[in-house]
Tab-separated table of C-alpha atoms in Angstrom:
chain	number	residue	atom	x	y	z
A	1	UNK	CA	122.522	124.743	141.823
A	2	UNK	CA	121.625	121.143	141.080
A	3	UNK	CA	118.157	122.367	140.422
A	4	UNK	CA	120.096	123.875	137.158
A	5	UNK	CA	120.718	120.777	135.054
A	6	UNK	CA	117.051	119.530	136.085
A	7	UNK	CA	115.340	122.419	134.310
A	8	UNK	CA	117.545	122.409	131.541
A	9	UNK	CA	116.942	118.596	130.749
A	10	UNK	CA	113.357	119.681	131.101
A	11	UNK	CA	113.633	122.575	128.579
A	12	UNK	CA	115.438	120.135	126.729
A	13	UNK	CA	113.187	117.283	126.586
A	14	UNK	CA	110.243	119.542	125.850
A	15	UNK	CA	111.627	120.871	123.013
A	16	UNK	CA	112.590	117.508	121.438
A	17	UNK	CA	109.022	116.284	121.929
A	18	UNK	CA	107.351	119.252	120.666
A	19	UNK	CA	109.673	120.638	117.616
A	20	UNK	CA	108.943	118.340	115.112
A	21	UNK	CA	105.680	117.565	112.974
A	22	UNK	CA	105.969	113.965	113.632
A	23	UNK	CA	107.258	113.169	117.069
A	24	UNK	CA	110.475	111.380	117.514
A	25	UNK	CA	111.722	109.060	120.617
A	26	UNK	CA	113.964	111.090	122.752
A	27	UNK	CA	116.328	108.965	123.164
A	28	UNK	CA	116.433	108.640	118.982
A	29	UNK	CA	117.154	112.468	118.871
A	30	UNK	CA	120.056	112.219	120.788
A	31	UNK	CA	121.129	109.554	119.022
A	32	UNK	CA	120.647	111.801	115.803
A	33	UNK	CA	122.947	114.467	117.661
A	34	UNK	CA	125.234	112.215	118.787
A	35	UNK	CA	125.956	110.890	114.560
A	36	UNK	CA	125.696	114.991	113.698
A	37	UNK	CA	128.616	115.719	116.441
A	38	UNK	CA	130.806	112.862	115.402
A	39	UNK	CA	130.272	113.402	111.515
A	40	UNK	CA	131.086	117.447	112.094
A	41	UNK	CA	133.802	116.008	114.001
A	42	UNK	CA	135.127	113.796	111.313
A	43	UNK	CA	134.615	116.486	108.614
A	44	UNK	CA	136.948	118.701	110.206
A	45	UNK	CA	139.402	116.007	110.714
A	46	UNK	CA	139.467	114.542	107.466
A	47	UNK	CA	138.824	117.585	105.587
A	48	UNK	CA	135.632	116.065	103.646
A	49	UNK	CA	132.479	114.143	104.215
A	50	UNK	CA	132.292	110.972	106.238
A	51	UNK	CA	131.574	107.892	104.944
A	52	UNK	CA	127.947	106.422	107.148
A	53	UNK	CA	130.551	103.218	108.037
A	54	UNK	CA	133.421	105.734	109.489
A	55	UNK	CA	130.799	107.671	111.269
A	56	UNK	CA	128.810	104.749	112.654
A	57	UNK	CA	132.221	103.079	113.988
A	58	UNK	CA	133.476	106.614	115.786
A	59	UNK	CA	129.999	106.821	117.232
A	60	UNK	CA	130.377	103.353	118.300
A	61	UNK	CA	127.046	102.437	116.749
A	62	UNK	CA	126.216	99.622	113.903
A	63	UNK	CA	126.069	100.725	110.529
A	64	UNK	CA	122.320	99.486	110.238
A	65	UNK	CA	121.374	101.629	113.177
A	66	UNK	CA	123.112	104.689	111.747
A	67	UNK	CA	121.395	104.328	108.565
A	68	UNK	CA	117.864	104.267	110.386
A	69	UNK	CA	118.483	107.083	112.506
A	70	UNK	CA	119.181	109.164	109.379
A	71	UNK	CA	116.342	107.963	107.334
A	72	UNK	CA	114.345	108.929	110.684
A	73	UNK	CA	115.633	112.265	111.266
A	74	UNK	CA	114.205	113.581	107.702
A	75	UNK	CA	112.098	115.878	107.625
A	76	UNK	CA	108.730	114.939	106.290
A	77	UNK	CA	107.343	117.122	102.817
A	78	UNK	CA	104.164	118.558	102.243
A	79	UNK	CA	101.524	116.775	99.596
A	80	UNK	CA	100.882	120.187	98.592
A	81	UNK	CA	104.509	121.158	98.277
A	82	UNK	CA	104.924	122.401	94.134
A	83	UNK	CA	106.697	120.340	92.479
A	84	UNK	CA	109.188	122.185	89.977
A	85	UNK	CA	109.266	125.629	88.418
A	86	UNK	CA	105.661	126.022	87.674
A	87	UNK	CA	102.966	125.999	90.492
A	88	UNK	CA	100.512	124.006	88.680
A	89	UNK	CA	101.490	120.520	89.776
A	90	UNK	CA	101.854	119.751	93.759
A	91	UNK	CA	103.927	116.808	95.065
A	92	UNK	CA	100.801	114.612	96.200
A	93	UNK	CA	99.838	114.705	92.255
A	94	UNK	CA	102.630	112.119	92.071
A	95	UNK	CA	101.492	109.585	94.646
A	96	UNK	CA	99.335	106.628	93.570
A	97	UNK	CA	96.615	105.460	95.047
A	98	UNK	CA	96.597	101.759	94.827
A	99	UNK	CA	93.074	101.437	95.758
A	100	UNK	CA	91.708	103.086	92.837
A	101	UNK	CA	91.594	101.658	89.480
A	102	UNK	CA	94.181	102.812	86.863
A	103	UNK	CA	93.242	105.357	84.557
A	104	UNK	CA	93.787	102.333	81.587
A	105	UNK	CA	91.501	99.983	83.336
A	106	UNK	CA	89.208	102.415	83.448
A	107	UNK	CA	89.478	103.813	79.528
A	108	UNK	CA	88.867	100.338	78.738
């Protein structure tokens, strides 16, 4: 029945909104599926990976659109992902803060 496609776009939707840590527009995740289909497409056409510019012009999108929809569609890290073979050092070790003063400014 027509009520069908309602209540899948529903499921749908739901799940786009809720799956992700940080949410994402969307009309953005179907943009995201859109460049996966074409460059799965393209892969098995060409028999390797797709260059962003070939993608982007199959998909019918600029290239400076496709390159923020795939820095968007990362997945975001953990600060307290380890960092390396040992567990000892965590990824947010790494990150400055730019409000505190450096460790040489304050040896000084």
């Amino acid at each position: 029945t027509y009520a069908t496609w309602w209540i899948r776009q529903a499921i749908t939707r739901a799940i786009a909104d809720q799956a992700r840590t940080i949410r994402i527009p969307v009309h953005m995740i179907e943009t995201m599926s859109k460049l996966r289909k074409v460059s799965k497409q393209l892969l098995q056409e060409k028999g390797r990976e797709p260059t962003l510019e070939e993608t982007a012009e199959v998909a019918g999108i600029s290239l400076e659109e496709t390159r923020r929809v795939l820095k968007i569609s990362r997945h975001p890290i953990s600060l307290d992902r380890p960092v390396g073979e040992s567990e000892d050092s965590y990824f947010g070790d790494f990150i400055e803060d730019s409000d505190s003063d450096s460790p040489v400014n304050t040896a000084s």
